[in-house]
Coordinates of N, CA and C in Angstrom, one line a residue:
Chain V
N1 N 0.8 -1.2 0.0 CA 0.0 0.0 0.0 C 0.9 1.3 0.0
A2 N 0.5 2.2 -0.8 CA 1.2 3.5 -0.9 C 0.9 4.4 0.3
G3 N -0.2 4.2 1.0 CA -0.6 5.1 2.1 C -1.2 6.4 1.5
V4 N -0.7 7.5 2.0 CA -1.2 8.8 1.5 C -0.1 9.4 0.6
T5 N -0.5 9.8 -0.6 CA 0.4 10.4 -1.6 C 0.0 11.8 -1.9
Q6 N 0.9 12.7 -2.2 CA 0.6 14.0 -2.6 C 1.3 14.4 -3.9
T7 N 0.6 15.2 -4.7 CA 1.1 15.6 -6.0 C 0.8 17.1 -6.1
P8 N 1.8 18.0 -6.5 CA 3.2 17.7 -6.7 C 4.0 17.8 -5.4
K9 N 5.3 17.5 -5.4 CA 6.1 17.6 -4.2 C 6.6 19.1 -4.1
F10 N 6.8 19.8 -5.1 CA 7.3 21.2 -5.1 C 6.5 22.0 -6.2
R11 N 6.3 23.2 -5.9 CA 5.7 24.1 -6.9 C 6.1 25.5 -6.6
V12 N 6.3 26.3 -7.6 CA 6.6 27.7 -7.5 C 5.5 28.4 -8.3
L13 N 4.8 29.4 -7.7 CA 3.7 30.1 -8.4 C 4.0 31.6 -8.4
K14 N 3.5 32.3 -9.3 CA 3.5 33.8 -9.2 C 2.2 34.2 -8.6
T15 N 2.2 35.4 -7.9 CA 1.0 35.9 -7.3 C -0.1 36.0 -8.3
G16 N -1.3 35.5 -7.9 CA -2.4 35.5 -8.8 C -2.7 34.3 -9.6
Q17 N -1.7 33.4 -9.7 CA -1.9 32.2 -10.4 C -2.7 31.2 -9.6
S18 N -3.2 30.2 -10.2 CA -4.0 29.2 -9.5 C -3.4 27.8 -9.7
M19 N -3.7 26.9 -8.7 CA -3.2 25.6 -8.8 C -4.1 24.7 -7.9
T20 N -3.9 23.4 -8.2 CA -4.6 22.4 -7.4 C -3.6 21.3 -6.9
L21 N -3.7 21.1 -5.6 CA -2.9 20.0 -5.0 C -3.8 18.8 -4.9
L22 N -3.2 17.6 -5.2 CA -3.9 16.4 -5.2 C -3.4 15.5 -4.0
C23 N -4.4 15.0 -3.3 CA -4.1 14.0 -2.2 C -4.8 12.7 -2.5
A24 N -4.1 11.6 -2.4 CA -4.8 10.3 -2.7 C -4.4 9.3 -1.5
Q25 N -5.4 8.5 -1.1 CA -5.1 7.5 -0.1 C -5.7 6.2 -0.5
D26 N -5.0 5.1 -0.2 CA -5.5 3.8 -0.6 C -5.9 2.9 0.6
M27 N -6.2 3.6 1.7 CA -6.6 2.8 2.9 C -8.1 2.8 3.2
N28 N -8.9 3.3 2.2 CA -10.3 3.3 2.4 C -10.8 4.1 3.6
H29 N -10.0 5.2 3.9 CA -10.4 6.0 5.0 C -11.5 7.0 4.7
E30 N -12.4 7.2 5.7 CA -13.5 8.1 5.5 C -13.0 9.6 5.5
Y31 N -12.2 9.9 6.5 CA -11.8 11.3 6.8 C -10.5 11.7 6.1
M32 N -10.5 12.9 5.6 CA -9.3 13.4 5.0 C -9.2 14.9 5.4
Y33 N -7.9 15.4 5.4 CA -7.6 16.7 5.9 C -6.5 17.4 5.1
W34 N -6.6 18.7 5.0 CA -5.5 19.5 4.5 C -5.0 20.4 5.6
Y35 N -3.6 20.4 5.8 CA -3.0 21.3 6.8 C -1.9 22.1 6.0
R36 N -1.6 23.2 6.7 CA -0.4 24.0 6.3 C 0.5 24.1 7.5
Q37 N 1.8 24.0 7.2 CA 2.8 24.2 8.2 C 3.8 25.3 7.9
D38 N 3.9 26.2 8.8 CA 4.8 27.4 8.6 C 5.9 27.3 9.6
P39 N 7.0 27.9 9.4 CA 8.2 27.8 10.3 C 7.8 28.3 11.7
G40 N 8.2 27.4 12.7 CA 7.9 27.8 14.1 C 6.5 27.5 14.5
M41 N 5.7 27.0 13.6 CA 4.3 26.7 14.0 C 4.0 25.3 13.8
G42 N 3.0 24.8 14.5 CA 2.5 23.5 14.3 C 1.7 23.4 13.0
L43 N 0.9 22.4 12.8 CA 0.1 22.3 11.7 C -1.3 23.0 12.0
R44 N -1.7 23.7 11.0 CA -3.0 24.4 11.1 C -4.0 23.8 10.0
L45 N -5.1 23.4 10.4 CA -6.1 22.8 9.6 C -6.8 23.8 8.6
I46 N -6.7 23.5 7.3 CA -7.3 24.3 6.3 C -8.8 23.9 6.0
H47 N -8.9 22.7 5.5 CA -10.3 22.1 5.3 C -10.2 20.7 5.6
Y48 N -11.3 20.0 5.8 CA -11.4 18.6 6.0 C -12.6 18.0 5.4
S49 N -12.7 16.7 5.4 CA -13.8 16.0 4.8 C -14.1 14.8 5.6
V50 N -15.3 14.5 6.0 CA -15.7 13.4 6.7 C -16.3 12.3 5.9
G51 N -16.3 12.5 4.6 CA -16.8 11.4 3.7 C -16.9 12.0 2.3
E52 N -17.0 11.0 1.3 CA -17.1 11.4 -0.1 C -18.3 12.4 -0.3
G53 N -18.0 13.5 -1.0 CA -19.0 14.5 -1.3 C -19.2 15.5 -0.2
T54 N -18.4 15.4 0.9 CA -18.6 16.4 2.0 C -17.3 17.2 2.2
T55 N -17.4 18.4 2.6 CA -16.2 19.2 3.0 C -16.6 20.2 4.1
A56 N -15.6 20.6 4.9 CA -15.9 21.6 5.9 C -14.7 22.4 6.2
K57 N -14.9 23.6 6.7 CA -13.8 24.6 7.0 C -13.1 24.2 8.2
G58 N -11.8 24.4 8.2 CA -10.9 24.2 9.4 C -10.6 25.6 10.0
E59 N -9.4 25.7 10.5 CA -9.0 26.9 11.2 C -8.6 28.0 10.3
V60 N -8.0 27.7 9.1 CA -7.5 28.8 8.2 C -8.0 28.5 6.8
P61 N -9.3 28.6 6.5 CA -9.8 28.2 5.2 C -9.7 29.3 4.1
D62 N -9.5 30.6 4.5 CA -9.6 31.6 3.5 C -8.6 31.5 2.4
G63 N -9.0 31.7 1.2 CA -8.1 31.6 0.0 C -7.9 30.2 -0.5
Y64 N -8.6 29.2 0.0 CA -8.5 27.8 -0.4 C -9.9 27.3 -0.7
N65 N -10.0 26.3 -1.6 CA -11.2 25.6 -1.8 C -10.8 24.1 -1.9
V66 N -11.8 23.2 -1.6 CA -11.5 21.8 -1.6 C -12.7 21.0 -2.3
S67 N -12.3 19.8 -2.7 CA -13.4 19.0 -3.3 C -13.0 17.5 -3.0
R68 N -14.1 16.7 -2.7 CA -13.9 15.3 -2.4 C -15.0 14.5 -3.2
L69 N -14.7 14.5 -4.5 CA -15.6 13.8 -5.4 C -15.5 12.3 -5.3
K70 N -14.3 11.8 -5.0 CA -14.1 10.4 -4.8 C -13.6 10.1 -3.4
K71 N -13.9 9.0 -2.8 CA -13.5 8.8 -1.5 C -12.0 8.8 -1.3
Q72 N -11.3 8.3 -2.3 CA -9.8 8.2 -2.1 C -9.1 9.5 -2.4
N73 N -9.7 10.5 -3.0 CA -9.0 11.7 -3.4 C -9.6 13.0 -2.6
F74 N -8.7 13.9 -2.3 CA -9.1 15.1 -1.7 C -8.2 16.2 -2.3
L75 N -8.9 17.2 -3.0 CA -8.1 18.2 -3.8 C -8.2 19.5 -3.0
L76 N -7.1 20.2 -3.0 CA -7.0 21.5 -2.5 C -6.6 22.5 -3.6
G77 N -7.5 23.6 -3.7 CA -7.3 24.5 -4.8 C -7.0 25.9 -4.2
L78 N -6.1 26.6 -4.9 CA -5.8 28.0 -4.7 C -6.2 28.7 -5.9
E79 N -7.2 29.6 -5.8 CA -7.7 30.3 -7.0 C -6.9 31.4 -7.4
S80 N -6.3 32.1 -6.5 CA -5.5 33.3 -6.8 C -4.4 33.4 -5.7
A81 N -3.3 32.7 -6.0 CA -2.2 32.6 -5.0 C -1.7 33.9 -4.5
A82 N -1.3 33.9 -3.2 CA -0.7 35.1 -2.6 C 0.5 34.7 -1.9
P83 N 1.5 35.6 -1.7 CA 2.7 35.2 -1.0 C 2.5 34.6 0.4
S84 N 1.4 35.1 1.0 CA 1.1 34.5 2.4 C 0.8 33.0 2.4
Q85 N 0.5 32.5 1.2 CA 0.2 31.1 1.1 C 1.5 30.2 0.8
T86 N 2.6 30.9 0.8 CA 3.9 30.1 0.8 C 4.0 29.3 2.0
S87 N 4.1 28.0 1.9 CA 4.0 27.1 3.0 C 4.3 25.7 2.6
V88 N 4.3 24.8 3.6 CA 4.4 23.3 3.2 C 3.0 22.8 3.6
Y89 N 2.4 22.1 2.6 CA 1.0 21.6 2.7 C 1.1 20.1 2.9
F90 N 0.3 19.7 3.9 CA 0.2 18.2 4.2 C -1.2 17.8 4.1
C91 N -1.4 16.6 3.5 CA -2.6 15.9 3.5 C -2.6 14.8 4.5
A92 N -3.7 14.5 5.1 CA -3.8 13.3 6.0 C -5.1 12.7 5.9
S93 N -5.1 11.4 6.3 CA -6.4 10.7 6.3 C -6.5 9.9 7.6
S94 N -7.7 9.6 8.0 CA -8.0 8.7 9.2 C -9.2 7.9 8.9
P95 N -9.3 6.7 9.6 CA -10.5 5.9 9.4 C -11.8 6.7 9.7
G96 N -11.8 7.5 10.8 CA -12.9 8.3 11.1 C -14.0 7.7 11.9
G97 N -14.6 8.5 12.8 CA -15.8 8.0 13.5 C -15.6 7.4 14.8
T98 N -14.4 7.0 15.2 CA -14.2 6.3 16.5 C -14.0 7.2 17.6
G99 N -13.4 8.4 17.3 CA -13.0 9.3 18.4 C -11.6 9.0 18.9
Y100 N -11.0 8.0 18.4 CA -9.6 7.6 18.8 C -8.8 7.2 17.6
D101 N -8.9 8.0 16.5 CA -8.2 7.7 15.3 C -6.9 8.4 15.2
E102 N -5.9 7.7 14.8 CA -4.6 8.3 14.4 C -4.8 8.8 13.0
Q103 N -4.0 9.8 12.6 CA -4.0 10.3 11.2 C -2.7 9.9 10.5
F104 N -2.9 9.6 9.3 CA -1.8 9.2 8.4 C -1.5 10.3 7.4
F105 N -0.2 10.7 7.4 CA 0.2 11.9 6.7 C 0.9 11.5 5.4
G106 N 0.7 12.4 4.4 CA 1.5 12.4 3.2 C 2.8 13.0 3.4
P107 N 3.7 13.0 2.3 CA 5.0 13.6 2.5 C 5.1 15.1 2.3
G108 N 4.0 15.7 1.9 CA 4.0 17.2 1.9 C 4.2 17.7 0.5
T109 N 3.7 19.0 0.3 CA 4.0 19.7 -0.9 C 4.6 21.1 -0.5
R110 N 5.7 21.4 -1.0 CA 6.4 22.7 -0.7 C 6.0 23.7 -1.8
L111 N 5.2 24.7 -1.4 CA 4.7 25.7 -2.3 C 5.3 27.1 -2.0
T112 N 5.9 27.7 -3.0 CA 6.4 29.1 -2.9 C 5.6 29.9 -3.9
V113 N 5.1 31.1 -3.3 CA 4.4 32.0 -4.1 C 5.2 33.3 -4.2
L114 N 5.6 33.7 -5.4 CA 6.5 34.9 -5.6 C 5.7 36.1 -5.8
Chain D
S1 N -6.6 28.6 16.5 CA -5.8 28.8 17.7 C -5.2 27.5 18.0
Q2 N -4.0 27.6 18.6 CA -3.3 26.4 19.0 C -3.8 25.9 20.3
Q3 N -4.2 24.6 20.4 CA -4.6 24.0 21.7 C -3.5 23.6 22.5
G4 N -2.5 23.0 21.9 CA -1.3 22.5 22.7 C -0.1 23.5 22.6
E5 N 0.5 23.6 23.7 CA 1.7 24.3 23.8 C 2.8 23.4 24.3
E6 N 3.9 23.4 23.6 CA 5.0 22.4 24.0 C 6.2 23.1 24.5
D7 N 6.8 22.3 25.4 CA 8.0 22.8 26.1 C 8.9 21.7 26.3
P8 N 10.2 21.9 26.1 CA 10.8 23.1 25.5 C 10.6 23.2 24.0
Q9 N 10.9 24.3 23.4 CA 10.8 24.4 21.9 C 11.9 23.7 21.3
A10 N 13.1 23.6 21.9 CA 14.2 22.9 21.4 C 14.9 22.2 22.5
L11 N 15.5 21.0 22.2 CA 16.1 20.2 23.2 C 17.3 19.5 22.5
S12 N 18.5 19.6 23.1 CA 19.7 18.9 22.6 C 20.3 18.1 23.6
I13 N 20.5 16.8 23.3 CA 21.0 15.8 24.3 C 22.0 14.9 23.6
Q14 N 22.7 14.1 24.5 CA 23.7 13.2 24.0 C 23.0 11.8 23.8
E15 N 23.5 11.0 22.9 CA 23.0 9.7 22.7 C 23.0 8.9 24.0
G16 N 22.0 8.2 24.2 CA 21.9 7.4 25.5 C 21.2 8.1 26.6
E17 N 21.0 9.4 26.5 CA 20.3 10.1 27.5 C 18.8 10.0 27.3
N18 N 18.0 10.4 28.3 CA 16.6 10.4 28.1 C 16.1 11.8 27.7
A19 N 15.1 11.9 26.9 CA 14.5 13.2 26.5 C 13.1 13.3 26.9
T20 N 12.8 14.4 27.6 CA 11.4 14.6 28.0 C 10.8 15.9 27.4
M21 N 9.6 15.7 26.8 CA 9.0 16.9 26.2 C 7.6 17.0 26.8
N22 N 7.1 18.2 27.0 CA 5.9 18.5 27.7 C 4.9 19.2 26.8
C23 N 3.6 18.9 27.0 CA 2.6 19.5 26.2 C 1.5 19.9 27.2
S24 N 1.0 21.2 27.1 CA -0.1 21.6 27.8 C -1.2 22.1 26.9
Y25 N -2.5 21.9 27.3 CA -3.6 22.2 26.5 C -4.6 23.0 27.3
K26 N -5.6 23.5 26.6 CA -6.5 24.5 27.3 C -7.9 23.9 27.7
T27 N -8.4 23.0 26.8 CA -9.8 22.6 27.1 C -9.8 21.1 27.3
S28 N -11.0 20.6 27.7 CA -11.1 19.1 27.9 C -10.9 18.4 26.6
I29 N -10.4 17.2 26.7 CA -10.1 16.4 25.5 C -10.6 14.9 25.7
N30 N -10.7 14.2 24.6 CA -11.0 12.8 24.7 C -9.8 11.9 24.4
N31 N -8.8 12.5 23.7 CA -7.5 11.8 23.6 C -6.4 12.8 23.2
L32 N -5.2 12.4 23.5 CA -4.0 13.2 23.1 C -3.1 12.3 22.4
Q33 N -2.5 12.8 21.3 CA -1.6 12.0 20.4 C -0.3 12.7 20.3
W34 N 0.7 11.9 20.1 CA 2.1 12.4 19.8 C 2.5 11.9 18.4
Y35 N 3.1 12.9 17.7 CA 3.6 12.6 16.3 C 5.1 13.0 16.2
R36 N 5.8 12.3 15.4 CA 7.2 12.7 15.0 C 7.3 13.2 13.6
Q37 N 8.1 14.2 13.4 CA 8.3 14.6 12.0 C 9.8 14.7 11.8
N38 N 10.3 13.9 10.9 CA 11.7 14.0 10.5 C 11.8 15.2 9.5
S39 N 13.0 15.8 9.4 CA 13.2 16.9 8.5 C 12.7 16.7 7.1
G40 N 11.8 17.5 6.6 CA 11.4 17.4 5.2 C 10.4 16.3 5.0
R41 N 9.9 15.7 6.0 CA 8.9 14.6 5.8 C 7.6 14.9 6.5
G42 N 6.6 14.0 6.2 CA 5.3 14.1 6.9 C 5.4 13.6 8.3
L43 N 4.3 13.8 9.0 CA 4.2 13.4 10.4 C 3.9 11.9 10.5
V44 N 4.5 11.3 11.5 CA 4.2 9.9 11.8 C 3.7 9.7 13.2
H45 N 2.6 9.0 13.3 CA 1.9 8.8 14.6 C 2.8 7.9 15.5
L46 N 2.9 8.4 16.8 CA 3.7 7.6 17.7 C 2.8 6.9 18.7
I47 N 1.9 7.6 19.3 CA 1.2 7.0 20.4 C -0.1 7.9 20.7
L48 N -1.1 7.2 21.1 CA -2.4 7.9 21.5 C -2.7 7.5 22.9
I49 N -3.1 8.5 23.7 CA -3.5 8.2 25.1 C -4.9 8.8 25.3
R50 N -5.8 8.0 25.8 CA -7.2 8.4 26.0 C -7.3 9.2 27.3
S51 N -8.3 10.0 27.4 CA -8.5 10.9 28.5 C -8.6 10.1 29.9
N52 N -9.1 8.8 29.8 CA -9.2 8.1 31.0 C -7.9 7.2 31.4
E53 N -6.9 7.4 30.6 CA -5.6 6.8 30.8 C -4.6 7.7 31.5
R54 N -3.7 7.2 32.3 CA -2.7 8.1 32.9 C -1.3 7.9 32.3
E55 N -1.1 6.7 31.8 CA 0.3 6.4 31.3 C 0.1 5.3 30.3
K56 N 1.0 5.4 29.3 CA 1.1 4.5 28.2 C 2.5 4.3 27.7
H57 N 2.8 3.1 27.4 CA 4.2 2.8 26.9 C 4.1 2.2 25.5
S58 N 5.2 2.5 24.7 CA 5.4 1.9 23.4 C 6.9 1.8 23.1
G59 N 7.5 0.7 23.3 CA 8.9 0.6 23.1 C 9.7 1.5 24.1
R60 N 10.5 2.4 23.5 CA 11.2 3.3 24.4 C 10.4 4.6 24.7
L61 N 9.2 4.6 24.3 CA 8.4 5.8 24.6 C 7.5 5.6 25.8
R62 N 7.4 6.6 26.6 CA 6.4 6.6 27.7 C 5.7 7.9 27.7
V63 N 4.4 7.8 27.7 CA 3.5 9.0 27.7 C 2.7 9.1 28.9
T64 N 2.6 10.2 29.5 CA 1.7 10.4 30.7 C 0.7 11.5 30.4
L65 N -0.4 11.4 31.0 CA -1.5 12.4 30.8 C -2.0 12.7 32.2
D66 N -2.1 14.0 32.5 CA -2.7 14.5 33.7 C -3.8 15.5 33.3
T67 N -5.0 15.0 33.3 CA -6.2 15.8 32.9 C -6.5 16.9 33.8
S68 N -6.1 16.8 35.1 CA -6.4 17.8 36.1 C -5.5 19.0 35.8
K69 N -4.3 18.8 35.3 CA -3.4 19.9 35.0 C -3.4 20.2 33.5
K70 N -4.2 19.4 32.7 CA -4.3 19.6 31.3 C -2.8 19.6 30.7
S71 N -2.1 18.5 31.0 CA -0.8 18.4 30.5 C -0.4 17.0 30.2
S72 N 0.6 16.8 29.3 CA 1.1 15.5 29.0 C 2.6 15.6 28.8
S73 N 3.2 14.5 29.0 CA 4.7 14.4 28.7 C 5.0 13.2 27.9
L74 N 6.0 13.4 27.0 CA 6.6 12.3 26.2 C 8.0 12.1 26.7
L75 N 8.3 10.9 27.1 CA 9.7 10.5 27.5 C 10.2 9.5 26.5
I76 N 11.4 9.8 26.0 CA 12.1 8.9 25.1 C 13.3 8.4 25.9
T77 N 13.4 7.1 26.2 CA 14.5 6.6 26.9 C 15.6 6.2 26.0
A78 N 16.9 6.2 26.6 CA 18.0 5.8 25.8 C 18.0 6.3 24.4
S79 N 18.0 7.6 24.2 CA 17.8 8.2 22.9 C 19.0 7.8 22.0
R80 N 18.6 7.8 20.7 CA 19.6 7.5 19.6 C 19.6 8.7 18.6
A81 N 20.6 8.7 17.8 CA 20.8 9.8 16.8 C 19.6 9.8 15.9
A82 N 19.0 8.6 15.6 CA 17.9 8.5 14.7 C 16.6 9.1 15.3
D83 N 16.6 9.4 16.6 CA 15.4 10.1 17.3 C 15.4 11.5 17.0
T84 N 16.4 12.1 16.4 CA 16.5 13.5 16.0 C 15.3 13.8 15.1
A85 N 14.4 14.7 15.5 CA 13.2 15.0 14.8 C 12.5 16.1 15.6
S86 N 11.3 16.5 15.0 CA 10.4 17.4 15.7 C 9.3 16.5 16.3
Y87 N 8.8 16.8 17.5 CA 7.8 16.1 18.1 C 6.6 17.0 18.4
F88 N 5.4 16.5 18.0 CA 4.2 17.4 18.2 C 3.2 16.6 19.0
C89 N 2.5 17.3 19.9 CA 1.3 16.8 20.5 C 0.1 17.3 19.8
A90 N -0.9 16.5 19.8 CA -2.2 16.9 19.2 C -3.4 16.4 20.0
T91 N -4.4 17.3 20.2 CA -5.5 16.9 21.0 C -6.8 16.8 20.2
E92 N -7.6 15.9 20.6 CA -8.9 15.7 20.0 C -10.0 15.7 21.0
R93 N -11.1 16.4 20.6 CA -12.2 16.5 21.5 C -13.4 16.0 20.7
W94 N -14.4 15.4 21.4 CA -15.6 14.9 20.8 C -16.2 16.0 19.9
S95 N -16.3 17.2 20.4 CA -17.0 18.2 19.7 C -16.2 18.6 18.4
Q96 N -15.0 18.2 18.3 CA -14.2 18.6 17.1 C -14.4 17.6 16.0
G97 N -15.1 16.5 16.2 CA -15.5 15.6 15.2 C -14.3 15.0 14.4
G98 N -13.3 14.6 15.1 CA -12.2 13.9 14.4 C -11.0 14.8 14.1
K99 N -11.2 16.1 14.3 CA -10.1 17.1 14.0 C -9.1 17.1 15.2
L100 N -7.8 17.2 14.8 CA -6.8 17.3 15.7 C -6.3 18.8 15.8
I101 N -5.9 19.2 17.0 CA -5.3 20.5 17.2 C -3.9 20.3 17.6
F102 N -3.0 20.8 16.8 CA -1.5 20.5 17.0 C -0.9 21.6 17.8
G103 N 0.1 21.2 18.6 CA 1.0 22.2 19.2 C 2.1 22.6 18.3
Q104 N 2.9 23.5 18.8 CA 4.0 24.0 17.9 C 5.2 23.1 17.8
G105 N 5.3 22.1 18.6 CA 6.4 21.2 18.5 C 7.6 21.4 19.3
T106 N 8.3 20.3 19.6 CA 9.6 20.4 20.2 C 10.7 19.8 19.2
E107 N 11.7 20.6 19.0 CA 12.8 20.1 18.1 C 13.8 19.4 18.9
L108 N 14.0 18.1 18.7 CA 14.9 17.3 19.5 C 16.1 17.0 18.6
S109 N 17.3 17.3 19.2 CA 18.6 16.9 18.5 C 19.3 16.0 19.4
V110 N 19.6 14.8 18.9 CA 20.4 13.8 19.7 C 21.8 13.7 19.0
K111 N 22.8 14.0 19.8 CA 24.1 14.0 19.3 C 24.8 12.7 19.6
P112 N 25.5 12.1 18.5 CA 26.2 10.9 18.7 C 27.4 11.0 19.6

């Protein structure tokens, strides 16, 4: 099993450009999450999904959109990138629903917005 | 907002020594988890302790939880150079519906 994979690994954007980050998991997990990690800070939740076709806002959702059309995929979109969105983005998944789930993380996408 | 605050922010020890990291949180929880992150990598789950548990062991790891003080500690015994990483605590509450709130992390350096 590949676990959680993220595409791409690195990306450089200019201000105002758009892009989509793809997260895929092969563990049949219900819940999926997008986080950003900035220097000196822990992970902050952007958006999450508790099942196919559902999405919800996390702690820092502004400037991002998400979609979960298939259970195994969770897409994070930046419609008009800003330098403040320079960060490392992590996707995670968990079985969901037990209240005692660990999360499984992807390797991250390093995004730079110039 | 960050639920967990970790202390110290950075810790440097010699191989073979024990490393202790602390995590404090603000609201009631149903579990607390510890994760490790090697440089440039994703987070890896280490251990989960439920709110009704006081201590848990996994190999060289020992986690304690004091819900009255809203604090947890992670002890790594007989540390190795390979333990060099950042360690994060994360809390989960029933009302958060599966969401974890992460602390800022402790950066551990184990020198050979």
